[in-house]
Amino acid sequence: VTPSPLDALVRDRLGIDPASLGPGVLPAALDHRMTARHVTTADAYAGLLAAEPGEWAALVAELVVPETWFFRGGRPLFDHLAGWVAARAAAPVRILSLPCSTGEEPCSLAIALHDRGVSPTAYQIDGIDLAAAHLARAAAGRFAAFAFREAGADPRRAHFRPTDDGRWELSPELRQAVRFRLGNAVEPALLKDDGPYDLVLCRHLFIYLTPQARDRVVANLERLLAADGRLCVSPAEAARFPQDRFRACGPPAFCLFEHAAPSVGRSESSTPQMGRWPASGLAKPRPDLQESVTDTCRSGRGGSAARPDAGHKHKPDSPADPLAAARELADAGRLDDALAAYERAALSHTSADGFSLLGIIELARGRSDAAAQSFRKALYLDPNHPEALSHMIVLCEQRGELARAAALRRRLARVEPEEPA
Ligand SMILES: C[S@@+](CC[C@H](N)C(=O)[O-])C[C@H]1O[C@@H](n2cnc3c(N)ncnc32)[C@H](O)[C@@H]1O
């Protein structure tokens, strides 16, 4: 049973709703920490938490969900944001990623900005997270192959180098574009000496928070966003945004918001001159930015999808693989052809890879129920299939099945263990 004073502390100080983590997660974390610290009562452990910031960090590490990946939400979203930043008349443009987790979100934006020809000196990205361990991994700039599971052009060749331990290291130039800092999104004094920010990304946070904590985050976002700034959220946040304070703007699929009304004292962050980057700061824009089937899924037609990891064992082996052919057709947006190719492949064999691919095709066709059924079948055949697990997690979260999502997330973490900080 969760000791209730500790439950209340976690809700109040971290804003985390223990129910969102799945039954048993908070009691297990508390049990683990109390055993490690040799205390037996909730009051004694609450005393340790009050006296030692380091103990909070240890408890946080047990509770928070680090899941993130490069270009989560689709490359078109990040290209859109990069275009908005490039047209901005601020110098430098100030960007906030809250929460940034292990860094993939802010680094994706830095990559999209580079590919658009925007120099890293023309913007500053702050990545904020509650978990020191996530920030340490972010600052190291080394990512496992599974961090590149989003569909679309793979950024690794252009911006990363392989490391001896099988990871991918982001170029120093782009690493320096992001500053990682510890911060609590529900703390009223968050970044009180900073801001305003021209662009704020606040994605995949609300699902873990209590309603009161969400209100506190909204108040912080309102304070930290420049008068003419843009806020980018995920559908989970968008559905819960107070419309009297933020109004939707931009392509609906991207979940962008601006202040609903100008408020006295809120500053404009952009300088008044025309927004052009100095020619010396321009890199060559990349011509090959393209949208693939999973980008399409994410941009509003049937939910979300993660990419089959290029380096992963579940990737089809060769173009001769009939499923690989179906996958290529799906990535090219030829959904009917992909489905036909899938059906031909399914005649000869039934596999978890096949059902997972069918799920992706169904997602792209906007049929999330059918997609969920396919991912379920994939997981029946292979309970540890990372691609099917990733999609099912997102589908469950979208349906509000948070306990199931949390259980699947734990399974995914076992299959794709985090690298040490
Ligand atoms: C699922 S990740 C989302 C990361 C990224 N924004 C994305 O969409 O991929 C959630 C992150 O929120 C962080 N987090 C949870 N509660 C927080 C809080 N109160 N303040 C700041 N970060 C928090 C966790 O440590 C975790 O890294």
Short mmCIF file of C-alpha atoms and ligand atoms in Angstrom, two decimals:
data_model
loop_
_atom_site.label_atom_id
_atom_site.label_comp_id
_atom_site.label_asym_id
_atom_site.label_seq_id
_atom_site.Cartn_x
_atom_site.Cartn_y
_atom_site.Cartn_z
CA VAL A 1 0.00 0.00 0.00
CA THR A 2 1.35 3.46 -0.86
CA PRO A 3 2.14 5.43 2.28
CA SER A 4 -0.25 8.34 1.74
CA PRO A 5 1.94 11.24 2.99
CA LEU A 6 4.47 10.25 0.36
CA ASP A 7 1.80 9.95 -2.29
CA ALA A 8 0.74 13.51 -1.46
CA LEU A 9 4.35 14.73 -1.60
CA VAL A 10 4.87 13.24 -5.03
CA ARG A 11 1.65 14.81 -6.29
CA ASP A 12 2.46 18.20 -4.85
CA ARG A 13 6.17 18.54 -5.44
CA LEU A 14 6.56 16.66 -8.72
CA GLY A 15 3.02 17.09 -9.99
CA ILE A 16 3.02 13.43 -10.97
CA ASP A 17 -0.22 11.53 -10.72
CA PRO A 18 0.84 8.11 -9.39
CA ALA A 19 -2.13 6.49 -11.14
CA SER A 20 -0.73 7.54 -14.52
CA LEU A 21 2.37 5.45 -13.90
CA GLY A 22 0.40 2.26 -13.51
CA PRO A 23 -0.65 0.44 -10.38
CA GLY A 24 2.22 -0.47 -8.14
CA VAL A 25 4.87 1.79 -9.66
CA LEU A 26 4.93 4.37 -6.87
CA PRO A 27 4.75 1.80 -4.03
CA ALA A 28 7.54 -0.19 -5.65
CA ALA A 29 9.70 2.92 -6.11
CA LEU A 30 9.13 3.98 -2.51
CA ASP A 31 9.80 0.50 -1.26
CA HIS A 32 13.04 0.41 -3.22
CA ARG A 33 14.25 3.80 -1.98
CA MET A 34 13.22 3.18 1.62
CA THR A 35 15.06 -0.13 1.62
CA ALA A 36 18.11 1.52 0.09
CA ARG A 37 18.05 4.20 2.78
CA HIS A 38 17.23 1.78 5.59
CA VAL A 39 14.06 3.56 6.70
CA THR A 40 10.87 1.74 7.49
CA THR A 41 8.21 4.42 7.90
CA ALA A 42 6.68 6.91 5.51
CA ASP A 43 7.39 9.73 7.95
CA ALA A 44 11.06 8.85 8.19
CA TYR A 45 11.38 8.76 4.41
CA ALA A 46 9.48 12.05 4.08
CA GLY A 47 12.07 13.49 6.47
CA LEU A 48 14.88 12.30 4.21
CA LEU A 49 13.17 13.84 1.20
CA ALA A 50 12.80 17.14 3.04
CA ALA A 51 16.46 17.18 4.09
CA GLU A 52 18.22 15.80 1.02
CA PRO A 53 17.68 17.08 -2.52
CA GLY A 54 19.67 14.08 -3.72
CA GLU A 55 17.02 11.74 -2.36
CA TRP A 56 14.40 13.51 -4.44
CA ALA A 57 16.60 12.96 -7.48
CA ALA A 58 16.85 9.26 -6.67
CA LEU A 59 13.08 8.94 -6.29
CA VAL A 60 12.45 10.95 -9.46
CA ALA A 61 14.73 8.60 -11.38
CA GLU A 62 12.49 5.71 -10.35
CA LEU A 63 9.27 7.41 -11.36
CA VAL A 64 9.64 9.45 -14.54
CA VAL A 65 9.16 8.08 -18.00
CA PRO A 66 12.02 8.99 -20.35
CA GLU A 67 10.44 7.83 -23.58
CA THR A 68 11.33 10.08 -26.49
CA TRP A 69 12.96 9.77 -29.88
CA PHE A 70 14.25 11.90 -32.73
CA PHE A 71 11.59 13.72 -34.72
CA ARG A 72 8.84 12.33 -32.51
CA GLY A 73 5.66 13.66 -34.06
CA GLY A 74 7.06 13.53 -37.59
CA ARG A 75 9.69 15.38 -39.54
CA PRO A 76 7.09 17.73 -41.09
CA LEU A 77 6.34 19.13 -37.63
CA PHE A 78 10.00 19.97 -36.98
CA ASP A 79 10.43 21.41 -40.48
CA HIS A 80 7.41 23.60 -39.86
CA LEU A 81 8.85 24.83 -36.57
CA ALA A 82 12.23 25.44 -38.19
CA GLY A 83 10.53 27.50 -40.90
CA TRP A 84 8.77 29.55 -38.24
CA VAL A 85 12.04 30.13 -36.38
CA ALA A 86 13.86 31.06 -39.59
CA ALA A 87 11.29 33.75 -40.31
CA ARG A 88 11.50 35.15 -36.80
CA ALA A 89 12.96 38.59 -36.21
CA ALA A 90 14.68 37.81 -32.93
CA ALA A 91 18.39 37.50 -32.42
CA PRO A 92 18.91 34.92 -31.22
CA VAL A 93 15.55 33.17 -31.30
CA ARG A 94 14.90 31.68 -27.88
CA ILE A 95 13.49 28.18 -27.76
CA LEU A 96 12.44 26.06 -24.79
CA SER A 97 11.96 22.29 -24.75
CA LEU A 98 10.07 21.44 -21.54
CA PRO A 99 10.44 18.59 -20.78
CA CYS A 100 13.39 17.60 -22.95
CA SER A 101 14.00 14.15 -21.44
CA THR A 102 17.21 12.67 -22.92
CA GLY A 103 17.52 15.43 -25.53
CA GLU A 104 16.08 13.99 -28.72
CA GLU A 105 13.35 16.65 -29.02
CA PRO A 106 15.53 19.79 -28.82
CA CYS A 107 18.27 18.12 -30.89
CA SER A 108 15.71 17.27 -33.58
CA LEU A 109 14.83 20.92 -33.82
CA ALA A 110 18.51 21.87 -34.02
CA ILE A 111 18.90 19.40 -36.89
CA ALA A 112 15.83 20.73 -38.70
CA LEU A 113 17.16 24.28 -38.28
CA HIS A 114 20.55 23.27 -39.64
CA ASP A 115 18.96 21.55 -42.62
CA ARG A 116 17.03 24.72 -43.31
CA GLY A 117 20.20 26.74 -43.36
CA VAL A 118 19.87 28.42 -39.98
CA SER A 119 23.13 28.84 -38.10
CA PRO A 120 23.31 27.61 -34.48
CA THR A 121 24.42 31.13 -33.52
CA ALA A 122 21.02 32.43 -34.60
CA TYR A 123 19.06 30.61 -31.92
CA GLN A 124 19.40 29.20 -28.43
CA ILE A 125 17.56 26.12 -27.24
CA ASP A 126 17.09 25.43 -23.54
CA GLY A 127 16.20 21.84 -22.67
CA ILE A 128 14.68 21.48 -19.21
CA ASP A 129 13.81 18.30 -17.36
CA LEU A 130 13.13 17.12 -13.85
CA ALA A 131 15.40 14.09 -14.08
CA ALA A 132 19.12 14.74 -13.72
CA ALA A 133 19.88 11.32 -15.19
CA HIS A 134 18.01 12.18 -18.39
CA LEU A 135 19.88 15.46 -18.68
CA ALA A 136 23.24 13.74 -18.23
CA ARG A 137 22.41 11.45 -21.14
CA ALA A 138 21.21 14.42 -23.18
CA ALA A 139 24.41 16.35 -22.56
CA ALA A 140 26.51 13.36 -23.59
CA GLY A 141 24.86 13.57 -27.01
CA ARG A 142 25.12 9.83 -27.64
CA PHE A 143 22.03 7.98 -28.70
CA ALA A 144 21.06 4.35 -29.18
CA ALA A 145 19.79 3.26 -32.60
CA PHE A 146 16.28 2.97 -31.18
CA ALA A 147 16.21 6.77 -30.79
CA PHE A 148 15.92 6.97 -34.57
CA ARG A 149 12.69 5.03 -34.95
CA GLU A 150 10.60 7.81 -36.45
CA ALA A 151 9.84 7.35 -40.15
CA GLY A 152 11.29 9.61 -42.80
CA ALA A 153 14.79 10.70 -43.71
CA ASP A 154 17.34 9.33 -41.24
CA PRO A 155 19.43 12.17 -39.74
CA ARG A 156 22.31 9.92 -38.74
CA ARG A 157 24.41 10.10 -41.85
CA ALA A 158 24.45 13.89 -41.96
CA HIS A 159 24.67 14.79 -38.29
CA PHE A 160 25.99 11.86 -36.26
CA ARG A 161 29.03 9.68 -36.10
CA PRO A 162 28.97 6.07 -34.96
CA THR A 163 30.72 5.40 -31.67
CA ASP A 164 32.69 2.36 -30.55
CA ASP A 165 29.86 1.21 -28.32
CA GLY A 166 27.29 1.14 -31.12
CA ARG A 167 25.68 4.49 -30.42
CA TRP A 168 25.40 7.64 -32.49
CA GLU A 169 27.02 10.89 -31.43
CA LEU A 170 25.54 14.20 -32.50
CA SER A 171 27.93 16.68 -34.12
CA PRO A 172 29.55 19.07 -31.60
CA GLU A 173 28.14 22.06 -33.48
CA LEU A 174 24.56 20.92 -32.91
CA ARG A 175 25.24 19.71 -29.37
CA GLN A 176 26.35 23.20 -28.47
CA ALA A 177 23.09 24.63 -29.78
CA VAL A 178 21.20 23.09 -26.87
CA ARG A 179 21.73 23.94 -23.21
CA PHE A 180 20.40 21.31 -20.80
CA ARG A 181 19.26 22.37 -17.35
CA LEU A 182 17.44 20.91 -14.41
CA GLY A 183 13.97 22.32 -13.76
CA ASN A 184 10.54 21.39 -12.50
CA ALA A 185 7.69 22.33 -14.85
CA VAL A 186 5.22 22.60 -11.97
CA GLU A 187 7.41 24.89 -9.87
CA PRO A 188 6.00 28.46 -9.97
CA ALA A 189 9.51 29.96 -9.99
CA LEU A 190 10.63 27.89 -12.99
CA LEU A 191 13.08 29.93 -15.11
CA LYS A 192 12.03 33.08 -13.31
CA ASP A 193 15.18 34.90 -14.41
CA ASP A 194 14.88 33.71 -18.00
CA GLY A 195 12.37 34.09 -20.73
CA PRO A 196 10.46 35.05 -22.62
CA TYR A 197 10.83 32.29 -25.15
CA ASP A 198 9.82 32.71 -28.78
CA LEU A 199 9.03 29.03 -29.18
CA VAL A 200 8.12 26.58 -26.43
CA LEU A 201 7.71 22.85 -26.91
CA CYS A 202 5.77 21.15 -24.12
CA ARG A 203 4.91 17.65 -25.27
CA HIS A 204 4.02 14.37 -23.63
CA LEU A 205 4.05 15.73 -20.10
CA PHE A 206 0.43 16.30 -19.12
CA ILE A 207 -0.51 12.63 -19.23
CA TYR A 208 1.63 12.06 -16.15
CA LEU A 209 0.42 15.06 -14.15
CA THR A 210 -2.38 15.74 -11.70
CA PRO A 211 -4.98 18.35 -12.80
CA GLN A 212 -3.53 20.83 -10.30
CA ALA A 213 -0.03 20.31 -11.67
CA ARG A 214 -1.28 20.85 -15.22
CA ASP A 215 -2.71 24.19 -14.13
CA ARG A 216 0.66 25.15 -12.71
CA VAL A 217 2.41 24.17 -15.94
CA VAL A 218 -0.10 26.20 -17.97
CA ALA A 219 0.60 29.23 -15.75
CA ASN A 220 4.33 28.79 -16.34
CA LEU A 221 3.86 28.45 -20.07
CA GLU A 222 1.75 31.58 -20.11
CA ARG A 223 4.49 33.47 -18.27
CA LEU A 224 7.39 32.08 -20.29
CA LEU A 225 5.96 32.41 -23.80
CA ALA A 226 6.70 35.69 -25.57
CA ALA A 227 3.69 37.82 -26.46
CA ASP A 228 3.94 36.79 -30.09
CA GLY A 229 5.48 33.38 -29.40
CA ARG A 230 4.39 29.91 -30.42
CA LEU A 231 3.70 26.98 -28.18
CA CYS A 232 3.88 23.45 -29.57
CA VAL A 233 2.22 20.65 -27.62
CA SER A 234 1.22 17.04 -28.26
CA PRO A 235 -2.42 16.01 -28.68
CA ALA A 236 -2.46 14.98 -25.00
CA GLU A 237 -1.72 18.57 -23.97
CA ALA A 238 -3.81 20.19 -26.71
CA ALA A 239 -6.99 18.53 -25.50
CA ARG A 240 -6.48 20.04 -22.04
CA PHE A 241 -5.50 23.59 -22.87
CA PRO A 242 -7.65 26.41 -21.46
CA GLN A 243 -9.00 28.15 -24.54
CA ASP A 244 -9.38 31.46 -22.76
CA ARG A 245 -5.60 31.57 -22.32
CA PHE A 246 -4.23 29.92 -25.45
CA ARG A 247 -5.76 29.65 -28.88
CA ALA A 248 -4.86 27.16 -31.57
CA CYS A 249 -3.00 28.50 -34.60
CA GLY A 250 -1.19 26.98 -37.57
CA PRO A 251 -1.84 23.59 -39.16
CA PRO A 252 -4.15 21.70 -36.76
CA ALA A 253 -2.09 18.51 -36.96
CA PHE A 254 0.90 20.28 -35.37
CA CYS A 255 -0.96 21.36 -32.18
CA LEU A 256 0.37 24.92 -32.12
CA PHE A 257 -0.92 27.62 -29.79
CA GLU A 258 -0.46 31.33 -29.20
CA HIS A 259 -1.61 33.59 -26.40
CA ALA A 260 -5.37 34.07 -26.61
CA ALA A 261 -5.07 37.75 -25.74
CA PRO A 262 -2.16 40.13 -25.32
CA SER A 263 -1.48 40.76 -21.67
CA VAL A 264 -0.05 43.85 -20.10
CA GLY A 265 3.61 43.45 -19.22
CA ARG A 266 4.19 40.43 -21.41
CA SER A 267 7.18 41.19 -23.56
CA GLU A 268 7.69 40.76 -27.25
CA SER A 269 10.91 38.90 -27.65
CA SER A 270 11.64 39.66 -31.26
CA THR A 271 13.65 42.70 -32.23
CA PRO A 272 11.92 45.09 -34.61
CA GLN A 273 14.26 44.69 -37.57
CA MET A 274 13.42 42.46 -40.52
CA GLY A 275 14.26 38.83 -39.83
CA ARG A 276 17.10 37.73 -42.05
CA TRP A 277 20.06 35.58 -41.07
CA PRO A 278 23.51 36.85 -41.99
CA ALA A 279 24.64 35.09 -45.16
CA SER A 280 27.69 33.73 -43.36
CA GLY A 281 25.40 31.89 -40.96
CA LEU A 282 23.56 30.01 -43.66
CA ALA A 283 24.24 26.37 -44.27
CA LYS A 284 23.01 24.74 -47.44
CA PRO A 285 19.33 23.78 -47.17
CA ARG A 286 18.75 20.07 -47.66
CA PRO A 287 16.57 19.27 -50.65
CA ASP A 288 15.55 15.79 -49.57
CA LEU A 289 13.10 16.54 -46.79
CA GLN A 290 10.22 14.26 -47.40
CA GLU A 291 7.14 12.88 -45.74
CA SER A 292 6.61 9.19 -45.23
CA VAL A 293 3.71 7.09 -44.18
CA THR A 294 4.38 7.35 -40.46
CA ASP A 295 4.78 11.12 -40.73
CA THR A 296 1.34 11.11 -42.29
CA CYS A 297 0.01 9.00 -39.43
CA ARG A 298 1.33 11.45 -36.94
CA SER A 299 0.03 14.47 -38.72
CA GLY A 300 -3.52 13.78 -37.80
CA ARG A 301 -4.93 10.90 -39.76
CA GLY A 302 -5.25 8.16 -37.27
CA GLY A 303 -2.88 8.72 -34.47
CA SER A 304 0.73 8.04 -34.10
CA ALA A 305 3.41 5.69 -35.23
CA ALA A 306 7.00 4.92 -34.53
CA ARG A 307 9.54 3.81 -37.03
CA PRO A 308 10.95 0.37 -37.35
CA ASP A 309 14.41 1.00 -36.04
CA ALA A 310 16.92 0.93 -38.85
CA GLY A 311 19.43 -0.96 -36.77
CA HIS A 312 16.97 -3.24 -35.11
CA LYS A 313 16.65 -6.97 -35.38
CA HIS A 314 13.06 -6.65 -36.58
CA LYS A 315 14.04 -4.78 -39.68
CA PRO A 316 13.34 -6.90 -42.77
CA ASP A 317 16.61 -8.28 -44.07
CA SER A 318 16.60 -7.53 -47.75
CA PRO A 319 14.44 -6.09 -50.53
CA ALA A 320 13.68 -9.71 -51.49
CA ASP A 321 11.76 -9.98 -48.26
CA PRO A 322 8.10 -9.58 -49.26
CA LEU A 323 7.39 -7.67 -46.08
CA ALA A 324 10.26 -5.30 -46.84
CA ALA A 325 8.63 -4.57 -50.19
CA ALA A 326 5.32 -3.83 -48.48
CA ARG A 327 7.09 -1.61 -45.97
CA GLU A 328 8.81 0.37 -48.71
CA LEU A 329 5.47 0.89 -50.45
CA ALA A 330 3.95 2.05 -47.18
CA ASP A 331 6.83 4.48 -46.61
CA ALA A 332 6.32 5.81 -50.12
CA GLY A 333 2.69 6.55 -49.21
CA ARG A 334 1.32 3.90 -51.60
CA LEU A 335 -1.00 2.45 -49.01
CA ASP A 336 -3.23 0.34 -51.27
CA ASP A 337 -0.18 -1.20 -52.93
CA ALA A 338 1.38 -1.71 -49.51
CA LEU A 339 -1.72 -3.50 -48.30
CA ALA A 340 -1.80 -5.73 -51.39
CA ALA A 341 1.90 -6.52 -50.95
CA TYR A 342 1.31 -7.24 -47.29
CA GLU A 343 -1.56 -9.61 -48.12
CA ARG A 344 0.60 -11.46 -50.63
CA ALA A 345 3.34 -11.80 -48.02
CA ALA A 346 0.84 -12.94 -45.39
CA LEU A 347 -0.21 -15.84 -47.63
CA SER A 348 3.20 -17.37 -47.21
CA HIS A 349 3.82 -16.63 -43.55
CA THR A 350 2.31 -15.03 -40.48
CA SER A 351 4.68 -13.11 -38.28
CA ALA A 352 4.89 -10.40 -35.66
CA ASP A 353 6.73 -8.20 -38.18
CA GLY A 354 3.88 -8.68 -40.62
CA PHE A 355 1.15 -7.79 -38.15
CA SER A 356 3.12 -4.80 -36.97
CA LEU A 357 3.48 -3.56 -40.54
CA LEU A 358 -0.24 -4.08 -41.10
CA GLY A 359 -0.83 -1.97 -37.99
CA ILE A 360 1.28 0.83 -39.45
CA ILE A 361 -0.62 0.70 -42.74
CA GLU A 362 -3.93 0.80 -40.85
CA LEU A 363 -2.72 3.80 -38.85
CA ALA A 364 -1.81 5.60 -42.03
CA ARG A 365 -5.29 4.86 -43.37
CA GLY A 366 -6.77 6.46 -40.29
CA ARG A 367 -8.11 3.19 -38.84
CA SER A 368 -6.75 3.19 -35.34
CA ASP A 369 -9.02 0.36 -34.09
CA ALA A 370 -7.85 -1.95 -36.84
CA ALA A 371 -4.27 -0.81 -36.19
CA ALA A 372 -4.60 -1.66 -32.49
CA GLN A 373 -5.93 -5.11 -33.40
CA SER A 374 -2.93 -5.74 -35.66
CA PHE A 375 -0.42 -4.58 -33.07
CA ARG A 376 -2.16 -6.82 -30.53
CA LYS A 377 -1.69 -9.79 -32.86
CA ALA A 378 1.97 -8.87 -33.36
CA LEU A 379 2.43 -8.82 -29.59
CA TYR A 380 0.64 -12.14 -29.25
CA LEU A 381 3.24 -13.67 -31.55
CA ASP A 382 6.14 -11.72 -30.07
CA PRO A 383 5.33 -10.00 -26.76
CA ASN A 384 8.62 -8.08 -26.99
CA HIS A 385 8.26 -6.72 -30.53
CA PRO A 386 9.60 -3.15 -30.04
CA GLU A 387 7.80 -1.59 -32.97
CA ALA A 388 4.42 -3.04 -32.03
CA LEU A 389 5.05 -2.13 -28.39
CA SER A 390 5.87 1.49 -29.31
CA HIS A 391 2.71 1.88 -31.34
CA MET A 392 0.50 0.20 -28.78
CA ILE A 393 1.85 2.50 -26.07
CA VAL A 394 0.90 5.57 -28.06
CA LEU A 395 -2.50 4.15 -29.01
CA CYS A 396 -3.25 3.26 -25.38
CA GLU A 397 -2.20 6.74 -24.26
CA GLN A 398 -4.46 8.31 -26.85
CA ARG A 399 -7.35 6.19 -25.58
CA GLY A 400 -6.67 7.09 -21.98
CA GLU A 401 -5.62 3.51 -21.14
CA LEU A 402 -2.74 4.81 -19.09
CA ALA A 403 -2.16 1.77 -16.89
CA ARG A 404 -1.88 -0.48 -19.93
CA ALA A 405 0.39 2.03 -21.64
CA ALA A 406 2.61 2.13 -18.56
CA ALA A 407 2.82 -1.67 -18.43
CA LEU A 408 3.77 -1.85 -22.11
CA ARG A 409 6.28 0.93 -21.60
CA ARG A 410 7.98 -1.07 -18.86
CA ARG A 411 8.12 -4.05 -21.17
CA LEU A 412 9.64 -1.90 -23.92
CA ALA A 413 12.24 -0.59 -21.47
CA ARG A 414 13.23 -4.18 -20.70
CA VAL A 415 13.52 -5.01 -24.39
CA GLU A 416 15.37 -1.81 -25.28
CA PRO A 417 17.22 -1.05 -22.05
CA GLU A 418 18.40 2.48 -21.51
CA GLU A 419 22.08 3.08 -21.85
CA PRO A 420 23.87 4.07 -18.65
CA ALA A 421 24.20 7.78 -18.04
C1 LIG B 1 7.74 11.13 -22.09
S1 LIG B 1 9.07 12.28 -21.84
C2 LIG B 1 8.68 13.51 -23.06
C3 LIG B 1 9.91 14.09 -23.70
C4 LIG B 1 9.69 14.94 -24.95
N1 LIG B 1 9.04 16.19 -24.65
C5 LIG B 1 8.90 14.20 -26.00
O1 LIG B 1 7.77 14.57 -26.29
O2 LIG B 1 9.43 13.24 -26.55
C6 LIG B 1 8.55 12.98 -20.29
C7 LIG B 1 9.66 13.71 -19.53
O3 LIG B 1 9.03 14.58 -18.59
C8 LIG B 1 9.90 14.73 -17.50
N2 LIG B 1 9.11 15.28 -16.39
C9 LIG B 1 8.14 14.66 -15.66
N3 LIG B 1 7.65 15.52 -14.74
C10 LIG B 1 8.32 16.70 -14.90
C11 LIG B 1 8.25 17.95 -14.27
N4 LIG B 1 7.42 18.18 -13.25
N5 LIG B 1 9.09 18.92 -14.70
C12 LIG B 1 9.97 18.72 -15.71
N6 LIG B 1 10.06 17.53 -16.34
C13 LIG B 1 9.25 16.54 -15.96
C14 LIG B 1 10.43 13.33 -17.30
O4 LIG B 1 11.63 13.32 -16.56
C15 LIG B 1 10.61 12.85 -18.75
O5 LIG B 1 11.93 13.07 -19.17
#
